[in-house]
Tab-separated table of C-alpha atoms in Angstrom:
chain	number	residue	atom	x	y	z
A	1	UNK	CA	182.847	-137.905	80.111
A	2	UNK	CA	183.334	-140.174	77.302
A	3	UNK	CA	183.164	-143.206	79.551
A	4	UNK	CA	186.409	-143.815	81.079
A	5	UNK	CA	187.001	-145.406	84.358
A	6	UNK	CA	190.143	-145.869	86.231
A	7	UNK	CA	191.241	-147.837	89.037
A	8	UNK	CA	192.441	-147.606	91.562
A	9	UNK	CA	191.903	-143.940	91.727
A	10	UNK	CA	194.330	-144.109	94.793
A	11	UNK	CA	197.230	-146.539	95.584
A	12	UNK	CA	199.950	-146.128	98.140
A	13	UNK	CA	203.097	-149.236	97.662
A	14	UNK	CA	206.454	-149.707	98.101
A	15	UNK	CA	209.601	-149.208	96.220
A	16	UNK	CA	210.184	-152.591	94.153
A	17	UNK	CA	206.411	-153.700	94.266
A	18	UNK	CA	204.637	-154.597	90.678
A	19	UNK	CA	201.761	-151.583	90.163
A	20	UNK	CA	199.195	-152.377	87.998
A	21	UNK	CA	196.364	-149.575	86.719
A	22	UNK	CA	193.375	-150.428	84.906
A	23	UNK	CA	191.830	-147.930	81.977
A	24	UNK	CA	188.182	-148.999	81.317
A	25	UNK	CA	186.036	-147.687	78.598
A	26	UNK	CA	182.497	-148.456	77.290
A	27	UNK	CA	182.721	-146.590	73.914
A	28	UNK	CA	184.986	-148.720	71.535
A	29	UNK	CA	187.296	-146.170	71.008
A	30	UNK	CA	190.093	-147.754	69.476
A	31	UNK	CA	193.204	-145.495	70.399
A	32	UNK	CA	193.416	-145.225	74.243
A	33	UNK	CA	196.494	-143.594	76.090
A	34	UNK	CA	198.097	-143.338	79.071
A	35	UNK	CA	199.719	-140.133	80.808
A	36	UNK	CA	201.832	-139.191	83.952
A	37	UNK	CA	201.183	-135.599	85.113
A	38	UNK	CA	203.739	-133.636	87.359
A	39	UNK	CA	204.389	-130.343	88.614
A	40	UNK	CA	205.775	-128.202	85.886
A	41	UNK	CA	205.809	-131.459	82.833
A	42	UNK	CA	202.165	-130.620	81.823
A	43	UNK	CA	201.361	-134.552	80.548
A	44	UNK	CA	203.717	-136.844	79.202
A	45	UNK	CA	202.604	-139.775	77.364
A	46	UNK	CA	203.730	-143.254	78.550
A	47	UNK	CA	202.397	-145.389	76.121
A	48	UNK	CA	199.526	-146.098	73.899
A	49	UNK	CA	197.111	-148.105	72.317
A	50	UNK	CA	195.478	-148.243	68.680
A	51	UNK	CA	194.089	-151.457	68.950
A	52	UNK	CA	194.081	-155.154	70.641
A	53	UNK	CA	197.472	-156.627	71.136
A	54	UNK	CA	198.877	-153.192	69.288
A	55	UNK	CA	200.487	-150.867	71.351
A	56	UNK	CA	204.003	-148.034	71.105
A	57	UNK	CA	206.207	-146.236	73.252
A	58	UNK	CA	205.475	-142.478	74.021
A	59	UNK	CA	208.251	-140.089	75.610
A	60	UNK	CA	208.067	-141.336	79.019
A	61	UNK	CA	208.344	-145.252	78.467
A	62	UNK	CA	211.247	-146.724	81.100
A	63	UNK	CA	209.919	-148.533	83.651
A	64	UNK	CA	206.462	-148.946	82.282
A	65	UNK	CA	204.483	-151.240	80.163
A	66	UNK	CA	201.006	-151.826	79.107
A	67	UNK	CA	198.599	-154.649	77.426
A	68	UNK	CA	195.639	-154.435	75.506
A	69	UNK	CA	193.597	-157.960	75.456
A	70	UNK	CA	190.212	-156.279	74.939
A	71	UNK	CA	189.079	-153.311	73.226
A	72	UNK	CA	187.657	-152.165	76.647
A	73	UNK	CA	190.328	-152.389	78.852
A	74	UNK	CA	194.449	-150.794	78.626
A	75	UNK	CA	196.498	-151.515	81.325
A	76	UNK	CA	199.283	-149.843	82.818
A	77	UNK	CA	202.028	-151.777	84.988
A	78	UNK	CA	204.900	-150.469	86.722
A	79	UNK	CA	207.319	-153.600	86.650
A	80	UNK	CA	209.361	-152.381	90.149
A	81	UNK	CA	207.959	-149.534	91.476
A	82	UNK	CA	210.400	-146.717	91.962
A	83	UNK	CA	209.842	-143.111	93.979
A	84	UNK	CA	210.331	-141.482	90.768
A	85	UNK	CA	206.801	-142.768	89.355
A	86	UNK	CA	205.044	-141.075	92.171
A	87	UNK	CA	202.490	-139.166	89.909
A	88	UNK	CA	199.258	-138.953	89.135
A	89	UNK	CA	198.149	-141.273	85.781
A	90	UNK	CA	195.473	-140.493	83.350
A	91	UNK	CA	193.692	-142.756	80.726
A	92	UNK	CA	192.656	-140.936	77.852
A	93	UNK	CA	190.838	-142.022	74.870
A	94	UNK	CA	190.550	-140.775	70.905
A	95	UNK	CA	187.550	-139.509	69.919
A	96	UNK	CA	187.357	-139.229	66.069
A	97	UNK	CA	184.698	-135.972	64.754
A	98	UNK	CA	185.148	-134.191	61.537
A	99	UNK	CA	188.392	-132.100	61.179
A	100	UNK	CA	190.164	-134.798	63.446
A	101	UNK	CA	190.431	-136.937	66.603
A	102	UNK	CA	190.135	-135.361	70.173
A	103	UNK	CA	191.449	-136.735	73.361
A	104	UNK	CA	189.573	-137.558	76.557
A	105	UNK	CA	190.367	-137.917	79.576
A	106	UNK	CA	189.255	-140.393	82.866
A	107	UNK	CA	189.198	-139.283	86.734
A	108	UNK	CA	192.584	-139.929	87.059
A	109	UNK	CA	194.963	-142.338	89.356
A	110	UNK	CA	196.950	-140.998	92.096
A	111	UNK	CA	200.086	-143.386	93.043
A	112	UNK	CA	202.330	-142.984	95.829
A	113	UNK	CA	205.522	-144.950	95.736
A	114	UNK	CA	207.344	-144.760	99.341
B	1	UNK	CA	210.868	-132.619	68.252
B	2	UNK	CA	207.561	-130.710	68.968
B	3	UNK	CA	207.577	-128.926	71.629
B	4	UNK	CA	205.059	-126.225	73.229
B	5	UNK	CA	205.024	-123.699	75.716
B	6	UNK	CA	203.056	-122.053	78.089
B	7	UNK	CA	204.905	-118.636	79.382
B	8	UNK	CA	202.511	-118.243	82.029
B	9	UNK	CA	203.250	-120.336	84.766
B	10	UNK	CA	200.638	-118.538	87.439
B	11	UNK	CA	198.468	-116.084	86.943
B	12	UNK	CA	196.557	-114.128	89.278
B	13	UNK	CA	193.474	-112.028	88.405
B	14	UNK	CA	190.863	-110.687	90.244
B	15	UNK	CA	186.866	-111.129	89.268
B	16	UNK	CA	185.843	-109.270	86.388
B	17	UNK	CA	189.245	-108.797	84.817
B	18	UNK	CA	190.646	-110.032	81.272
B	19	UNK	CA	192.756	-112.858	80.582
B	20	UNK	CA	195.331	-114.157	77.724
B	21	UNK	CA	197.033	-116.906	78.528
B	22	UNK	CA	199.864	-117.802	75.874
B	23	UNK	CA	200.497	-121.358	74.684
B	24	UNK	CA	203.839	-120.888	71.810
B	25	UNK	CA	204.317	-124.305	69.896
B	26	UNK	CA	207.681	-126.208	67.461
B	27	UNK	CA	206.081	-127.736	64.306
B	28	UNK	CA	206.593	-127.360	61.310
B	29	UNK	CA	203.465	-128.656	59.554
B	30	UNK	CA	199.864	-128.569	60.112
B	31	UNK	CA	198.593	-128.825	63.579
B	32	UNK	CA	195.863	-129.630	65.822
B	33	UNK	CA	195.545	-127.077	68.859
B	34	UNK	CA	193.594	-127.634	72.009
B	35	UNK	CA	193.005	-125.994	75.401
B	36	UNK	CA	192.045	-128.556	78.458
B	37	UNK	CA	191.232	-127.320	82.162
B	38	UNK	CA	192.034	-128.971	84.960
B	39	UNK	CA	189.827	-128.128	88.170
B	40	UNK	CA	191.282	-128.415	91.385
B	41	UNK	CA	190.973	-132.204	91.718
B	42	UNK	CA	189.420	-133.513	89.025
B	43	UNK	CA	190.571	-134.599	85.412
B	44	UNK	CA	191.283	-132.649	82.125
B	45	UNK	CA	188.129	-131.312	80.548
B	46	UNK	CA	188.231	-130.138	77.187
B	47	UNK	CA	187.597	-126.270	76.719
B	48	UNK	CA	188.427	-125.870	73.042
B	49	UNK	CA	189.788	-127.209	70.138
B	50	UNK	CA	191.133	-125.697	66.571
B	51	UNK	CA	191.575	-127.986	63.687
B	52	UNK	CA	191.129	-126.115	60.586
B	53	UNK	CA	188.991	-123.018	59.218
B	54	UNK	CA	188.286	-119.508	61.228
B	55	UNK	CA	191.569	-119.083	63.467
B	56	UNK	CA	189.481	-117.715	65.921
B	57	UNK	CA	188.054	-120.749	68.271
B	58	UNK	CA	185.126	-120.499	70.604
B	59	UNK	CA	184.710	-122.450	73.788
B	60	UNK	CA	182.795	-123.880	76.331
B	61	UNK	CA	182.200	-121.265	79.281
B	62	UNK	CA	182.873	-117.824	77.456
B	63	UNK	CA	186.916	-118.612	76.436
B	64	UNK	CA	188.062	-117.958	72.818
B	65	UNK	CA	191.358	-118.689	71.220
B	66	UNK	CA	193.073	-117.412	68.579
B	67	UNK	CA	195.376	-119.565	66.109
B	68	UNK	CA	198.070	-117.479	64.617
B	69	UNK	CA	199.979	-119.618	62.429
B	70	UNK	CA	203.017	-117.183	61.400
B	71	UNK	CA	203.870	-116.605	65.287
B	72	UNK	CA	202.869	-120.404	65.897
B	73	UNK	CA	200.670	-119.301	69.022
B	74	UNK	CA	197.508	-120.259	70.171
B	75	UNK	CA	196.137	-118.145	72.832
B	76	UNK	CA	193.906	-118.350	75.381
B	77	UNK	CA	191.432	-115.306	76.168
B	78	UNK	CA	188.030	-114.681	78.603
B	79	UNK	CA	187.434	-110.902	78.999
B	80	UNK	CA	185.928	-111.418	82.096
B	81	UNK	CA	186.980	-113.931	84.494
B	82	UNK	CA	185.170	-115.709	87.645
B	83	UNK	CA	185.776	-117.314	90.508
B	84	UNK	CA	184.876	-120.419	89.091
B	85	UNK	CA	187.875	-120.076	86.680
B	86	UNK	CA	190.616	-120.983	89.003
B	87	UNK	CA	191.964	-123.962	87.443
B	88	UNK	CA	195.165	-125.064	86.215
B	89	UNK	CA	195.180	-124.365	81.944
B	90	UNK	CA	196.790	-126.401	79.040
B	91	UNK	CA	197.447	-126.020	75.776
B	92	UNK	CA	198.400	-129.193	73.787
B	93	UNK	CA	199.465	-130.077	70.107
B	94	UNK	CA	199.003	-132.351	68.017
B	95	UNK	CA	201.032	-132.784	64.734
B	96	UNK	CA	199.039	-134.147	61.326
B	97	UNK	CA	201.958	-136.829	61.186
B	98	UNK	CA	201.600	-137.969	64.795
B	99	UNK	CA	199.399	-140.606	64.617
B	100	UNK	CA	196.858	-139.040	67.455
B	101	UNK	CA	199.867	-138.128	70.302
B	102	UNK	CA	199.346	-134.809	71.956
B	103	UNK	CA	202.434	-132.509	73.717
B	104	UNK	CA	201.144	-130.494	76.361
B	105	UNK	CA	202.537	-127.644	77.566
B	106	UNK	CA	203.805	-127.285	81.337
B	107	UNK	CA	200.701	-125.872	82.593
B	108	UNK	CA	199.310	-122.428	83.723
B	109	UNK	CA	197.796	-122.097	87.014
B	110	UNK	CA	195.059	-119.061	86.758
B	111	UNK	CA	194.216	-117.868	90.350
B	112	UNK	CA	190.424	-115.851	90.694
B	113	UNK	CA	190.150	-113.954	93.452
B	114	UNK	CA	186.614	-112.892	94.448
């Protein structure tokens, strides 16, 4: 499962409350991701990561932003919570093999924002 | 923009029959194809994965998939399905250029009934 943990797996807040998620990984992948799956959008990417301190924008970026401090570690934070980021987030990580890089994915956190 | 698309929204077979699932794709340059599987509550597993070479991709638990660059499709097949296969099915892309991002189709949700 490529090593990837997420927590919390489940978190329940309030509208205007700072969220933070935490992707964990104990392979040293260097390109980690984070995506927001909902009913009928498949994933979108948020943001990611291909390296410490170096991060970009994917499609779905408002609202959201992310730090990398350790190799190990990519987290997620919803500055003001709104309903719309009710959804469930998955940390993924890059795999490089020959013929090119596959994607993996963690358990998955499910956020509620009432 | 890249874009791909899975026609299939749900799909309901019974044991023992065939399946194609279609996953249609917008690039113009080389790809990267995959199929993930997504289990009723747990994460995205990956099932398959084309990246260059024989067009026709074998997977983990009997699915193939065929990569048909002229019609830019890369179809999912299992000619005989099980209960176990009730999941929800994506296809995602991956551009040469795109520094590791993926686009995922909406999802297809394949329903086995025994």
């Amino acid at each position: 499962d490529a090593g990837i943990t997420q927590s919390p797996r489940h978190k329940v807040t309030e509208t205007g409350t700072p969220v933070t998620l935490r992707c964990h990984q104990t392979e040293n992948h260097r390109y980690m991701y984070w995506y927001r799956q909902d009913p009928g959008h498949g994933l979108r990417l948020i943001h990611y990561s291909y390296g410490v301190k170096d991060t970009d924008k994917g499609e779905v970026s408002d609202g959201y932003s992310v730090s990398r401090s350790k190799t190990e570690d990519f987290l997620l934070t919803l500055e003001s919570a709104t309903s719309s980021q009710t959804s469930v987030y998955f940390c993924a990580i890059s795999e490089r093999a020959s013929g090119g890089d596959t994607q993996y994915f963690g358990p998955g956190t499910r956020l509620t924002v009432l | 923009a890249q874009s791909v698309s899975q026609h299939n929204h749900h799909v309901i077979l019974s044991e023992a029959a065939s399946l194609e699932l279609g996953c249609n794709y917008s690039y113009g340059g080389t790809v990267n194809l995959f199929w993930y599987v997504q289990y009723p509550g747990q994460h995205l597993q990956l099932l398959l994965k084309y990246f260059s070479g024989d067009p026709l991709v074998k997977g983990i638990k009997g699915f193939e998939a065929e990569f048909i660059k002229s019609k830019f499709s890369f179809n999912l097949r299992k000619p005989s399905v099980q209960w176990s296969d009730t999941a929800e099915y994506f296809c995602a892309v991956r551009g040469s250029s795109n520094t590791g991002k993926l686009i995922f189709g909406q999802g297809t949700t394949l329903q086995v009934k025994p």
